[in-house]
Amino acid sequence: MNKSSLPADDMPPTRVTLLNELFYRQLEEATCRRFYQACSPIMRVLLSSCHWYFKINTSPLMLVIICYDTESYLYIVDAIPHFIKKLKQFSNKSKIHVFSPSHQGEPWEIEIEEISDN
């Protein structure tokens, strides 16, 4: 179906879509701040050595971590259980995507609901 063939009344409202994007962006920023505050000082240092953000408009909630070097990647991978524990404070059903330096290989994807609380 071609959008241009629809009458104007049948088209989605652009203003609401832009507002939704703004709200998602604000929610992502607030989630990042709260998550960072909930982390221990060591976890904050690890996060600071990488580029990281949340995707709110996907289902489930997704934490994306992009590592710039092998050393930070290895530390992040070792700290995944700690990140999971903190992430569970925000959502029981979420994912973590960890990208290795220079996007070598496939990203490591962890679904939070798959991991037990042991």
mmCIF file with all atom_site columns, C-alpha atoms in Angstrom:
data_model
loop_
_atom_site.group_PDB
_atom_site.id
_atom_site.type_symbol
_atom_site.label_atom_id
_atom_site.label_alt_id
_atom_site.label_comp_id
_atom_site.label_asym_id
_atom_site.label_entity_id
_atom_site.label_seq_id
_atom_site.pdbx_PDB_ins_code
_atom_site.Cartn_x
_atom_site.Cartn_y
_atom_site.Cartn_z
_atom_site.occupancy
_atom_site.B_iso_or_equiv
_atom_site.pdbx_formal_charge
_atom_site.auth_seq_id
_atom_site.auth_comp_id
_atom_site.auth_asym_id
_atom_site.auth_atom_id
_atom_site.pdbx_PDB_model_num
ATOM 1   C CA . MET A 1 1   ? 0.000  0.000   0.000  1.00 0.00 ? 1   MET A CA 1
ATOM 2   C CA . ASN A 1 2   ? 1.379  3.368   -0.979 1.00 0.00 ? 2   ASN A CA 1
ATOM 3   C CA . LYS A 1 3   ? 1.041  6.092   1.676  1.00 0.00 ? 3   LYS A CA 1
ATOM 4   C CA . SER A 1 4   ? 0.424  8.786   -0.907 1.00 0.00 ? 4   SER A CA 1
ATOM 5   C CA . SER A 1 5   ? -2.746 7.012   -2.079 1.00 0.00 ? 5   SER A CA 1
ATOM 6   C CA . LEU A 1 6   ? -4.341 7.383   1.379  1.00 0.00 ? 6   LEU A CA 1
ATOM 7   C CA . PRO A 1 7   ? -6.562 10.346  2.190  1.00 0.00 ? 7   PRO A CA 1
ATOM 8   C CA . ALA A 1 8   ? -5.030 12.885  4.584  1.00 0.00 ? 8   ALA A CA 1
ATOM 9   C CA . ASP A 1 9   ? -7.443 11.842  7.341  1.00 0.00 ? 9   ASP A CA 1
ATOM 10  C CA . ASP A 1 10  ? -6.112 8.279   7.185  1.00 0.00 ? 10  ASP A CA 1
ATOM 11  C CA . MET A 1 11  ? -2.470 9.289   7.578  1.00 0.00 ? 11  MET A CA 1
ATOM 12  C CA . PRO A 1 12  ? -0.830 9.027   11.027 1.00 0.00 ? 12  PRO A CA 1
ATOM 13  C CA . PRO A 1 13  ? -0.496 12.365  12.773 1.00 0.00 ? 13  PRO A CA 1
ATOM 14  C CA . THR A 1 14  ? 3.029  13.746  12.384 1.00 0.00 ? 14  THR A CA 1
ATOM 15  C CA . ARG A 1 15  ? 2.910  15.882  15.500 1.00 0.00 ? 15  ARG A CA 1
ATOM 16  C CA . VAL A 1 16  ? 2.157  12.936  17.787 1.00 0.00 ? 16  VAL A CA 1
ATOM 17  C CA . THR A 1 17  ? 4.965  10.926  16.180 1.00 0.00 ? 17  THR A CA 1
ATOM 18  C CA . LEU A 1 18  ? 7.468  13.719  16.809 1.00 0.00 ? 18  LEU A CA 1
ATOM 19  C CA . LEU A 1 19  ? 6.263  14.071  20.391 1.00 0.00 ? 19  LEU A CA 1
ATOM 20  C CA . ASN A 1 20  ? 6.603  10.321  20.891 1.00 0.00 ? 20  ASN A CA 1
ATOM 21  C CA . GLU A 1 21  ? 10.193 10.457  19.634 1.00 0.00 ? 21  GLU A CA 1
ATOM 22  C CA . LEU A 1 22  ? 10.932 13.306  22.032 1.00 0.00 ? 22  LEU A CA 1
ATOM 23  C CA . PHE A 1 23  ? 9.388  11.408  24.957 1.00 0.00 ? 23  PHE A CA 1
ATOM 24  C CA . TYR A 1 24  ? 11.351 8.253   24.077 1.00 0.00 ? 24  TYR A CA 1
ATOM 25  C CA . ARG A 1 25  ? 14.581 10.265  23.917 1.00 0.00 ? 25  ARG A CA 1
ATOM 26  C CA . GLN A 1 26  ? 13.871 11.880  27.295 1.00 0.00 ? 26  GLN A CA 1
ATOM 27  C CA . LEU A 1 27  ? 13.007 8.494   28.804 1.00 0.00 ? 27  LEU A CA 1
ATOM 28  C CA . GLU A 1 28  ? 16.226 6.994   27.417 1.00 0.00 ? 28  GLU A CA 1
ATOM 29  C CA . GLU A 1 29  ? 18.287 9.836   28.906 1.00 0.00 ? 29  GLU A CA 1
ATOM 30  C CA . ALA A 1 30  ? 16.568 9.503   32.287 1.00 0.00 ? 30  ALA A CA 1
ATOM 31  C CA . THR A 1 31  ? 17.047 5.721   32.248 1.00 0.00 ? 31  THR A CA 1
ATOM 32  C CA . CYS A 1 32  ? 20.747 6.176   31.450 1.00 0.00 ? 32  CYS A CA 1
ATOM 33  C CA . ARG A 1 33  ? 21.185 8.603   34.349 1.00 0.00 ? 33  ARG A CA 1
ATOM 34  C CA . ARG A 1 34  ? 19.335 6.393   36.828 1.00 0.00 ? 34  ARG A CA 1
ATOM 35  C CA . PHE A 1 35  ? 21.133 3.246   35.678 1.00 0.00 ? 35  PHE A CA 1
ATOM 36  C CA . TYR A 1 36  ? 24.523 4.971   35.950 1.00 0.00 ? 36  TYR A CA 1
ATOM 37  C CA . GLN A 1 37  ? 23.663 6.217   39.451 1.00 0.00 ? 37  GLN A CA 1
ATOM 38  C CA . ALA A 1 38  ? 22.620 2.697   40.497 1.00 0.00 ? 38  ALA A CA 1
ATOM 39  C CA . CYS A 1 39  ? 25.966 1.239   39.397 1.00 0.00 ? 39  CYS A CA 1
ATOM 40  C CA . SER A 1 40  ? 28.968 0.827   41.665 1.00 0.00 ? 40  SER A CA 1
ATOM 41  C CA . PRO A 1 41  ? 32.004 3.080   41.112 1.00 0.00 ? 41  PRO A CA 1
ATOM 42  C CA . ILE A 1 42  ? 33.844 0.258   39.328 1.00 0.00 ? 42  ILE A CA 1
ATOM 43  C CA . MET A 1 43  ? 30.915 -0.337  36.979 1.00 0.00 ? 43  MET A CA 1
ATOM 44  C CA . ARG A 1 44  ? 30.776 3.415   36.271 1.00 0.00 ? 44  ARG A CA 1
ATOM 45  C CA . VAL A 1 45  ? 34.444 3.382   35.267 1.00 0.00 ? 45  VAL A CA 1
ATOM 46  C CA . LEU A 1 46  ? 33.776 0.438   32.954 1.00 0.00 ? 46  LEU A CA 1
ATOM 47  C CA . LEU A 1 47  ? 30.811 2.225   31.375 1.00 0.00 ? 47  LEU A CA 1
ATOM 48  C CA . SER A 1 48  ? 32.887 5.384   30.972 1.00 0.00 ? 48  SER A CA 1
ATOM 49  C CA . SER A 1 49  ? 35.441 3.449   28.941 1.00 0.00 ? 49  SER A CA 1
ATOM 50  C CA . CYS A 1 50  ? 32.777 2.533   26.363 1.00 0.00 ? 50  CYS A CA 1
ATOM 51  C CA . HIS A 1 51  ? 29.901 4.080   24.454 1.00 0.00 ? 51  HIS A CA 1
ATOM 52  C CA . TRP A 1 52  ? 26.633 2.898   25.979 1.00 0.00 ? 52  TRP A CA 1
ATOM 53  C CA . TYR A 1 53  ? 22.966 3.782   25.784 1.00 0.00 ? 53  TYR A CA 1
ATOM 54  C CA . PHE A 1 54  ? 19.467 2.394   26.213 1.00 0.00 ? 54  PHE A CA 1
ATOM 55  C CA . LYS A 1 55  ? 16.915 1.656   23.524 1.00 0.00 ? 55  LYS A CA 1
ATOM 56  C CA . ILE A 1 56  ? 13.518 2.252   25.063 1.00 0.00 ? 56  ILE A CA 1
ATOM 57  C CA . ASN A 1 57  ? 11.343 2.036   21.967 1.00 0.00 ? 57  ASN A CA 1
ATOM 58  C CA . THR A 1 58  ? 12.274 -1.593  21.375 1.00 0.00 ? 58  THR A CA 1
ATOM 59  C CA . SER A 1 59  ? 10.714 -4.438  23.221 1.00 0.00 ? 59  SER A CA 1
ATOM 60  C CA . PRO A 1 60  ? 12.244 -5.474  25.541 1.00 0.00 ? 60  PRO A CA 1
ATOM 61  C CA . LEU A 1 61  ? 14.352 -2.680  27.062 1.00 0.00 ? 61  LEU A CA 1
ATOM 62  C CA . MET A 1 62  ? 17.852 -2.899  25.592 1.00 0.00 ? 62  MET A CA 1
ATOM 63  C CA . LEU A 1 63  ? 21.212 -1.794  27.009 1.00 0.00 ? 63  LEU A CA 1
ATOM 64  C CA . VAL A 1 64  ? 23.752 -1.365  24.205 1.00 0.00 ? 64  VAL A CA 1
ATOM 65  C CA . ILE A 1 65  ? 27.461 -1.271  25.067 1.00 0.00 ? 65  ILE A CA 1
ATOM 66  C CA . ILE A 1 66  ? 30.049 -0.562  22.367 1.00 0.00 ? 66  ILE A CA 1
ATOM 67  C CA . CYS A 1 67  ? 33.632 -1.228  23.437 1.00 0.00 ? 67  CYS A CA 1
ATOM 68  C CA . TYR A 1 68  ? 36.479 0.768   21.909 1.00 0.00 ? 68  TYR A CA 1
ATOM 69  C CA . ASP A 1 69  ? 39.311 -1.600  22.779 1.00 0.00 ? 69  ASP A CA 1
ATOM 70  C CA . THR A 1 70  ? 39.889 -5.236  23.688 1.00 0.00 ? 70  THR A CA 1
ATOM 71  C CA . GLU A 1 71  ? 40.773 -4.483  27.299 1.00 0.00 ? 71  GLU A CA 1
ATOM 72  C CA . SER A 1 72  ? 37.508 -2.664  28.033 1.00 0.00 ? 72  SER A CA 1
ATOM 73  C CA . TYR A 1 73  ? 35.592 -5.366  26.146 1.00 0.00 ? 73  TYR A CA 1
ATOM 74  C CA . LEU A 1 74  ? 37.050 -8.094  28.372 1.00 0.00 ? 74  LEU A CA 1
ATOM 75  C CA . TYR A 1 75  ? 36.270 -6.106  31.542 1.00 0.00 ? 75  TYR A CA 1
ATOM 76  C CA . ILE A 1 76  ? 32.702 -5.440  30.375 1.00 0.00 ? 76  ILE A CA 1
ATOM 77  C CA . VAL A 1 77  ? 32.163 -9.133  29.588 1.00 0.00 ? 77  VAL A CA 1
ATOM 78  C CA . ASP A 1 78  ? 33.429 -10.081 33.052 1.00 0.00 ? 78  ASP A CA 1
ATOM 79  C CA . ALA A 1 79  ? 31.076 -7.538  34.649 1.00 0.00 ? 79  ALA A CA 1
ATOM 80  C CA . ILE A 1 80  ? 27.941 -8.680  32.783 1.00 0.00 ? 80  ILE A CA 1
ATOM 81  C CA . PRO A 1 81  ? 26.446 -10.370 35.906 1.00 0.00 ? 81  PRO A CA 1
ATOM 82  C CA . HIS A 1 82  ? 26.706 -7.053  37.772 1.00 0.00 ? 82  HIS A CA 1
ATOM 83  C CA . PHE A 1 83  ? 25.088 -5.162  34.898 1.00 0.00 ? 83  PHE A CA 1
ATOM 84  C CA . ILE A 1 84  ? 22.286 -7.734  34.788 1.00 0.00 ? 84  ILE A CA 1
ATOM 85  C CA . LYS A 1 85  ? 21.641 -7.335  38.500 1.00 0.00 ? 85  LYS A CA 1
ATOM 86  C CA . LYS A 1 86  ? 21.335 -3.548  38.134 1.00 0.00 ? 86  LYS A CA 1
ATOM 87  C CA . LEU A 1 87  ? 19.292 -3.804  34.944 1.00 0.00 ? 87  LEU A CA 1
ATOM 88  C CA . LYS A 1 88  ? 16.750 -6.025  36.704 1.00 0.00 ? 88  LYS A CA 1
ATOM 89  C CA . GLN A 1 89  ? 15.909 -3.004  38.879 1.00 0.00 ? 89  GLN A CA 1
ATOM 90  C CA . PHE A 1 90  ? 14.545 -1.366  35.731 1.00 0.00 ? 90  PHE A CA 1
ATOM 91  C CA . SER A 1 91  ? 12.949 -4.287  33.913 1.00 0.00 ? 91  SER A CA 1
ATOM 92  C CA . ASN A 1 92  ? 12.588 -8.047  34.392 1.00 0.00 ? 92  ASN A CA 1
ATOM 93  C CA . LYS A 1 93  ? 12.546 -8.554  30.660 1.00 0.00 ? 93  LYS A CA 1
ATOM 94  C CA . SER A 1 94  ? 15.424 -6.824  28.912 1.00 0.00 ? 94  SER A CA 1
ATOM 95  C CA . LYS A 1 95  ? 18.508 -7.416  26.772 1.00 0.00 ? 95  LYS A CA 1
ATOM 96  C CA . ILE A 1 96  ? 22.136 -6.411  26.778 1.00 0.00 ? 96  ILE A CA 1
ATOM 97  C CA . HIS A 1 97  ? 24.018 -6.087  23.497 1.00 0.00 ? 97  HIS A CA 1
ATOM 98  C CA . VAL A 1 98  ? 27.811 -5.914  23.801 1.00 0.00 ? 98  VAL A CA 1
ATOM 99  C CA . PHE A 1 99  ? 29.787 -4.977  20.710 1.00 0.00 ? 99  PHE A CA 1
ATOM 100 C CA . SER A 1 100 ? 33.467 -5.864  20.502 1.00 0.00 ? 100 SER A CA 1
ATOM 101 C CA . PRO A 1 101 ? 36.048 -3.307  19.290 1.00 0.00 ? 101 PRO A CA 1
ATOM 102 C CA . SER A 1 102 ? 35.597 -2.265  15.664 1.00 0.00 ? 102 SER A CA 1
ATOM 103 C CA . HIS A 1 103 ? 32.443 -4.424  15.570 1.00 0.00 ? 103 HIS A CA 1
ATOM 104 C CA . GLN A 1 104 ? 34.526 -7.551  14.987 1.00 0.00 ? 104 GLN A CA 1
ATOM 105 C CA . GLY A 1 105 ? 32.179 -10.501 14.852 1.00 0.00 ? 105 GLY A CA 1
ATOM 106 C CA . GLU A 1 106 ? 28.615 -10.643 16.042 1.00 0.00 ? 106 GLU A CA 1
ATOM 107 C CA . PRO A 1 107 ? 27.456 -8.645  19.067 1.00 0.00 ? 107 PRO A CA 1
ATOM 108 C CA . TRP A 1 108 ? 27.011 -10.603 22.248 1.00 0.00 ? 108 TRP A CA 1
ATOM 109 C CA . GLU A 1 109 ? 23.323 -10.605 23.164 1.00 0.00 ? 109 GLU A CA 1
ATOM 110 C CA . ILE A 1 110 ? 22.101 -11.538 26.632 1.00 0.00 ? 110 ILE A CA 1
ATOM 111 C CA . GLU A 1 111 ? 18.416 -11.819 27.420 1.00 0.00 ? 111 GLU A CA 1
ATOM 112 C CA . ILE A 1 112 ? 17.806 -11.025 31.077 1.00 0.00 ? 112 ILE A CA 1
ATOM 113 C CA . GLU A 1 113 ? 14.840 -13.332 31.498 1.00 0.00 ? 113 GLU A CA 1
ATOM 114 C CA . GLU A 1 114 ? 17.072 -16.286 30.483 1.00 0.00 ? 114 GLU A CA 1
ATOM 115 C CA . ILE A 1 115 ? 19.383 -15.853 33.474 1.00 0.00 ? 115 ILE A CA 1
ATOM 116 C CA . SER A 1 116 ? 18.535 -17.127 36.926 1.00 0.00 ? 116 SER A CA 1
ATOM 117 C CA . ASP A 1 117 ? 18.984 -15.144 40.128 1.00 0.00 ? 117 ASP A CA 1
ATOM 118 C CA . ASN A 1 118 ? 21.611 -17.510 41.593 1.00 0.00 ? 118 ASN A CA 1
#
